[in-house]
CSV table of C-alpha atoms and ligand atoms in Angstrom, one decimal:
chain,number,residue,atom,x,y,z
A,1,MET,CA,-8.1,-203.3,165.9
A,2,SER,CA,-7.7,-207.0,164.9
A,3,GLN,CA,-4.3,-208.8,164.8
A,4,SER,CA,-2.8,-208.6,161.4
A,5,LEU,CA,-2.9,-211.6,159.3
A,6,VAL,CA,-1.2,-211.7,155.8
A,7,ILE,CA,-1.7,-214.9,153.9
A,8,ALA,CA,0.9,-214.9,150.9
A,9,ILE,CA,0.3,-217.5,148.2
A,10,ASP,CA,2.5,-218.2,145.3
A,11,GLY,CA,2.6,-220.6,142.2
A,12,PRO,CA,2.3,-221.0,138.5
A,13,SER,CA,-0.7,-220.8,136.2
A,14,GLY,CA,-3.5,-223.1,136.8
A,15,SER,CA,-2.1,-224.2,140.0
A,16,GLY,CA,-5.4,-223.0,141.7
A,17,LYS,CA,-4.1,-220.1,143.4
A,18,SER,CA,-6.9,-217.6,142.7
A,19,THR,CA,-9.6,-219.9,143.7
A,20,THR,CA,-8.0,-221.0,146.7
A,21,ALA,CA,-7.1,-217.4,147.7
A,22,ARG,CA,-10.6,-216.1,147.4
A,23,MET,CA,-12.2,-218.8,149.2
A,24,LEU,CA,-9.9,-218.3,152.0
A,25,ALA,CA,-10.2,-214.5,152.0
A,26,GLY,CA,-14.1,-215.2,152.2
A,27,GLU,CA,-13.6,-217.8,155.1
A,28,LEU,CA,-11.7,-215.9,157.2
A,29,HIS,CA,-13.2,-212.1,156.2
A,30,LEU,CA,-9.8,-211.0,154.8
A,31,ALA,CA,-9.3,-208.7,151.9
A,32,TYR,CA,-7.9,-210.4,148.7
A,33,LEU,CA,-5.2,-209.1,146.3
A,34,ASP,CA,-4.7,-210.7,142.8
A,35,THR,CA,-1.4,-209.2,142.0
A,36,GLY,CA,-1.3,-210.7,138.5
A,37,ALA,CA,-4.4,-208.5,137.5
A,38,MET,CA,-1.8,-205.6,138.0
A,39,TYR,CA,0.6,-206.8,135.5
A,40,ARG,CA,-2.6,-207.7,133.3
A,41,ALA,CA,-3.7,-204.2,133.5
A,42,VAL,CA,-0.5,-202.7,132.5
A,43,ALA,CA,0.1,-205.1,129.9
A,44,TRP,CA,-3.6,-204.4,128.7
A,45,GLU,CA,-3.1,-200.5,128.8
A,46,TYR,CA,0.3,-201.1,126.8
A,47,LEU,CA,-1.2,-202.9,124.0
A,48,ARG,CA,-4.1,-200.4,123.7
A,49,THR,CA,-1.6,-197.6,123.4
A,50,GLY,CA,0.1,-199.6,120.5
A,51,GLY,CA,3.2,-200.5,122.7
A,52,VAL,CA,6.0,-202.6,120.8
A,53,ALA,CA,7.8,-205.5,122.3
A,54,ASP,CA,11.5,-203.7,122.8
A,55,ASP,CA,10.1,-200.2,124.1
A,56,THR,CA,11.1,-200.7,127.8
A,57,GLU,CA,11.1,-197.2,128.7
A,58,ALA,CA,7.7,-196.7,127.4
A,59,VAL,CA,6.2,-199.5,129.6
A,60,VAL,CA,8.1,-198.3,132.4
A,61,GLN,CA,6.9,-194.8,132.2
A,62,LEU,CA,3.3,-196.2,131.5
A,63,THR,CA,3.5,-198.2,134.7
A,64,ARG,CA,4.8,-195.1,136.8
A,65,ASP,CA,1.8,-193.0,135.5
A,66,ALA,CA,-1.0,-195.7,135.7
A,67,ASP,CA,-3.9,-195.2,137.9
A,68,ILE,CA,-4.6,-198.7,138.7
A,69,ARG,CA,-7.8,-199.6,140.8
A,70,ILE,CA,-8.3,-202.8,142.2
A,71,SER,CA,-11.1,-204.5,144.2
A,72,THR,CA,-10.0,-206.2,147.2
A,73,HIS,CA,-13.3,-208.0,147.8
A,74,PRO,CA,-13.0,-211.5,147.1
A,75,ASP,CA,-16.4,-212.0,145.4
A,76,ALA,CA,-16.2,-208.9,143.5
A,77,PRO,CA,-13.4,-208.7,141.0
A,78,LEU,CA,-12.9,-205.3,139.3
A,79,VAL,CA,-9.9,-203.8,137.8
A,80,ARG,CA,-9.7,-200.3,136.2
A,81,ILE,CA,-6.9,-198.6,134.8
A,82,ASN,CA,-6.8,-195.0,133.8
A,83,GLY,CA,-10.5,-195.0,134.2
A,84,GLN,CA,-11.1,-198.0,131.9
A,85,ASP,CA,-12.9,-201.0,133.3
A,86,VAL,CA,-10.8,-203.9,132.4
A,87,THR,CA,-11.9,-206.6,134.5
A,88,SER,CA,-13.0,-208.9,131.6
A,89,ALA,CA,-10.4,-207.5,129.1
A,90,ILE,CA,-7.4,-208.6,130.9
A,91,ARG,CA,-8.3,-212.2,130.7
A,92,GLU,CA,-8.2,-212.2,126.8
A,93,PRO,CA,-5.9,-214.4,125.0
A,94,GLN,CA,-3.9,-211.1,123.7
A,95,VAL,CA,-3.0,-209.9,127.2
A,96,SER,CA,-2.3,-213.3,128.5
A,97,ALA,CA,0.4,-213.8,125.5
A,98,SER,CA,1.9,-210.4,126.1
A,99,VAL,CA,1.9,-210.0,129.8
A,100,SER,CA,5.1,-211.5,130.6
A,101,LEU,CA,7.0,-208.8,128.4
A,102,VAL,CA,5.6,-206.4,131.2
A,103,ALA,CA,6.1,-208.8,134.2
A,104,THR,CA,9.8,-209.7,133.2
A,105,ASN,CA,10.7,-205.9,133.5
A,106,THR,CA,12.5,-205.2,136.6
A,107,ASP,CA,11.6,-201.5,137.0
A,108,VAL,CA,7.9,-202.4,136.4
A,109,ARG,CA,8.0,-205.1,139.2
A,110,ARG,CA,9.6,-202.6,141.5
A,111,ILE,CA,6.8,-199.9,140.8
A,112,LEU,CA,4.0,-202.6,141.2
A,113,THR,CA,5.8,-204.2,144.2
A,114,LYS,CA,5.4,-200.9,146.0
A,115,ARG,CA,1.9,-200.4,145.1
A,116,MET,CA,1.0,-204.1,146.3
A,117,ARG,CA,2.7,-203.2,149.9
A,118,GLU,CA,0.6,-200.1,149.8
A,119,THR,CA,-2.5,-202.2,149.4
A,120,ILE,CA,-1.5,-204.4,152.2
A,121,ALA,CA,-0.9,-201.7,154.4
A,122,ALA,CA,-4.3,-200.0,153.7
A,123,HIS,CA,-6.1,-203.1,154.7
A,124,ASN,CA,-4.0,-203.1,158.2
A,125,HIS,CA,-2.3,-206.3,157.2
A,126,ARG,CA,-5.5,-208.4,157.0
A,127,ILE,CA,-5.2,-209.7,153.4
A,128,VAL,CA,-4.7,-212.8,150.9
A,129,VAL,CA,-2.2,-211.9,148.6
A,130,GLU,CA,-1.7,-214.2,145.5
A,131,GLY,CA,1.1,-214.1,142.8
A,132,ARG,CA,4.6,-215.3,141.8
A,133,ASP,CA,6.9,-213.5,144.3
A,134,ILE,CA,4.7,-212.8,147.3
A,135,THR,CA,6.2,-215.3,149.6
A,136,THR,CA,9.7,-214.0,148.4
A,137,VAL,CA,9.8,-210.3,147.6
A,138,VAL,CA,6.4,-208.8,148.0
A,139,ALA,CA,5.4,-209.9,151.7
A,140,PRO,CA,8.5,-212.2,152.6
A,141,ASP,CA,7.2,-211.6,156.3
A,142,ALA,CA,3.9,-212.9,155.9
A,143,ASP,CA,2.1,-214.8,158.6
A,144,VAL,CA,1.3,-217.7,156.3
A,145,ARG,CA,3.3,-218.3,153.2
A,146,ILE,CA,2.2,-221.0,150.7
A,147,LEU,CA,3.7,-222.3,147.4
A,148,LEU,CA,0.8,-223.8,145.5
A,149,VAL,CA,2.0,-226.5,142.7
A,150,ALA,CA,0.4,-228.9,140.3
A,151,ASP,CA,1.6,-231.1,137.6
A,152,PRO,CA,2.0,-229.3,134.1
A,153,ALA,CA,-1.0,-231.5,132.6
A,154,ALA,CA,-3.2,-230.5,135.3
A,155,ARG,CA,-2.5,-227.0,135.0
A,156,VAL,CA,-3.2,-226.9,131.3
A,157,ALA,CA,-6.4,-228.9,131.4
A,158,ARG,CA,-7.5,-226.3,134.4
A,159,ARG,CA,-6.6,-223.3,132.1
A,160,ALA,CA,-8.4,-224.9,129.2
A,161,ALA,CA,-11.6,-225.5,131.1
A,162,GLU,CA,-11.7,-221.9,132.2
A,163,LEU,CA,-11.2,-220.6,128.6
A,164,GLY,CA,-14.0,-222.7,127.2
A,165,GLU,CA,-14.4,-225.3,124.6
A,166,GLN,CA,-13.3,-223.0,121.7
A,167,VAL,CA,-9.7,-222.3,122.4
A,168,ASP,CA,-6.9,-224.0,120.7
A,169,PRO,CA,-4.9,-226.4,122.5
A,170,GLY,CA,-1.6,-224.8,121.5
A,171,SER,CA,-2.5,-221.3,122.8
A,172,VAL,CA,-3.5,-222.8,126.2
A,173,THR,CA,0.1,-224.7,126.6
A,174,ASP,CA,1.7,-221.3,125.4
A,175,GLN,CA,-0.3,-219.3,128.1
A,176,VAL,CA,0.7,-221.8,130.8
A,177,ILE,CA,4.0,-223.6,130.0
A,178,ARG,CA,5.8,-220.9,128.0
A,179,ARG,CA,4.5,-218.0,130.1
A,180,ASP,CA,5.8,-219.5,133.4
A,181,ARG,CA,9.1,-220.4,131.9
A,182,ASP,CA,9.5,-216.5,130.8
A,183,ASP,CA,8.2,-215.5,134.3
A,184,SER,CA,10.6,-217.7,136.1
A,185,THR,CA,13.4,-215.6,134.8
A,186,VAL,CA,12.4,-213.1,137.1
A,187,SER,CA,10.9,-214.8,140.0
A,188,ASN,CA,11.3,-218.0,141.5
A,189,PHE,CA,8.0,-219.6,141.8
A,190,THR,CA,8.9,-223.5,141.6
A,191,ASP,CA,11.1,-223.9,144.6
A,192,ALA,CA,9.9,-222.8,148.2
A,193,THR,CA,12.3,-220.8,150.3
A,194,GLU,CA,12.5,-221.4,154.0
A,195,GLY,CA,9.4,-221.0,156.0
A,196,VAL,CA,7.3,-221.5,152.8
A,197,VAL,CA,4.8,-224.6,152.9
A,198,VAL,CA,4.5,-226.3,149.5
A,199,ILE,CA,0.9,-227.9,148.9
A,200,ASP,CA,0.3,-229.8,145.6
A,201,SER,CA,-3.2,-229.2,144.3
A,202,THR,CA,-2.8,-231.8,141.6
A,203,PHE,CA,-5.3,-234.2,143.0
A,204,GLN,CA,-7.2,-231.9,145.5
A,205,PRO,CA,-10.1,-229.6,145.0
A,206,PRO,CA,-9.5,-226.0,146.3
A,207,ALA,CA,-11.8,-226.8,149.4
A,208,GLN,CA,-9.2,-229.1,150.7
A,209,VAL,CA,-6.4,-226.9,149.9
A,210,VAL,CA,-8.0,-224.1,151.8
A,211,GLU,CA,-8.6,-226.5,154.7
A,212,GLN,CA,-4.9,-227.0,155.0
A,213,ILE,CA,-4.1,-223.6,154.9
A,214,LEU,CA,-6.7,-222.9,157.5
A,215,ARG,CA,-5.1,-225.4,159.7
A,216,LEU,CA,-1.9,-223.6,159.6
A,217,VAL,CA,-3.6,-220.2,160.4
A,218,GLU,CA,-4.8,-222.1,163.3
A,219,THR,CA,-1.3,-222.9,164.4
A,220,LEU,CA,-0.4,-219.2,164.5
A,221,PRO,CA,0.5,-217.2,167.6
A,222,GLY,CA,-2.4,-215.8,169.2
A,223,ASN,CA,-5.0,-218.1,168.0
A,224,PRO,CA,-6.9,-220.3,170.5
B,301,DC,O1,-1.6,-215.0,137.7
B,301,DC,P1,-1.7,-214.4,136.4
B,301,DC,O2,-1.7,-215.3,135.3
B,301,DC,O3,-2.9,-213.7,136.3
B,301,DC,O4,-0.6,-213.4,136.1
B,301,DC,C1,-0.4,-212.6,135.0
B,301,DC,C2,1.1,-212.5,134.9
B,301,DC,O5,1.8,-211.6,135.7
B,301,DC,C3,2.1,-213.6,134.7
B,301,DC,O6,2.7,-213.4,133.6
B,301,DC,C4,2.9,-213.7,136.0
B,301,DC,C5,2.9,-212.4,136.2
B,301,DC,N1,2.9,-212.1,137.6
B,301,DC,C6,4.3,-212.0,138.4
B,301,DC,O7,5.2,-211.9,137.6
B,301,DC,N2,4.3,-211.6,139.7
B,301,DC,C7,3.2,-211.6,140.4
B,301,DC,N3,3.3,-211.4,141.6
B,301,DC,C8,1.7,-211.9,139.8
B,301,DC,C9,1.9,-212.0,138.5
């Protein structure tokens, strides 16, 4: 069996995590796990069932019971929750606006963290995992740990470009800046802990970031 290779990438919204992580997984023939999609799927299901903001017990129960299926192929995203294909729906503004409610619940985080670790193990520890607390909580023993950062203006501009022209600038800023502020109350994705390499993507295209990470992989023990 091949040597394990877990690459953990954390960073705020719009830092380029997903693009970088997918490209890297493709390049190295590794599986890919978008952990934000798991939080988004729970938020989608919670909204669908008419959940209200302060019913924490309901959201925890829903997470415990949720059958979440997530594709780990870097080129074929597919997210299902309780039999529903929510691959596109979880990117809708309503989900982006309410996902922090789910992601700041510590019981929900504990449940989803366990499932993330199970997914990593199911892939024989050959996987690129991206999120907010992968380098610190989910896989602090990952072989390569990256904190991807970028200036707020660049992050808002990237998210706006992803969402298209019709989007309200205030809502994009809310999705990026306010959400990161809320999320940072439960995970630290702005300061790198020991052993985590910080890469600033403000002026670098994803391919260049991927190159830097590939160079780090080459320096790992066991590599020629
Ligand atoms: O990366 P994203 O925008 O798809 O993440 C969705 C939400 O989930 C966002 O509010 C941050 C949160 N999240 C988290 O708290 N921990 C993770 N490991 C991944 C995402």
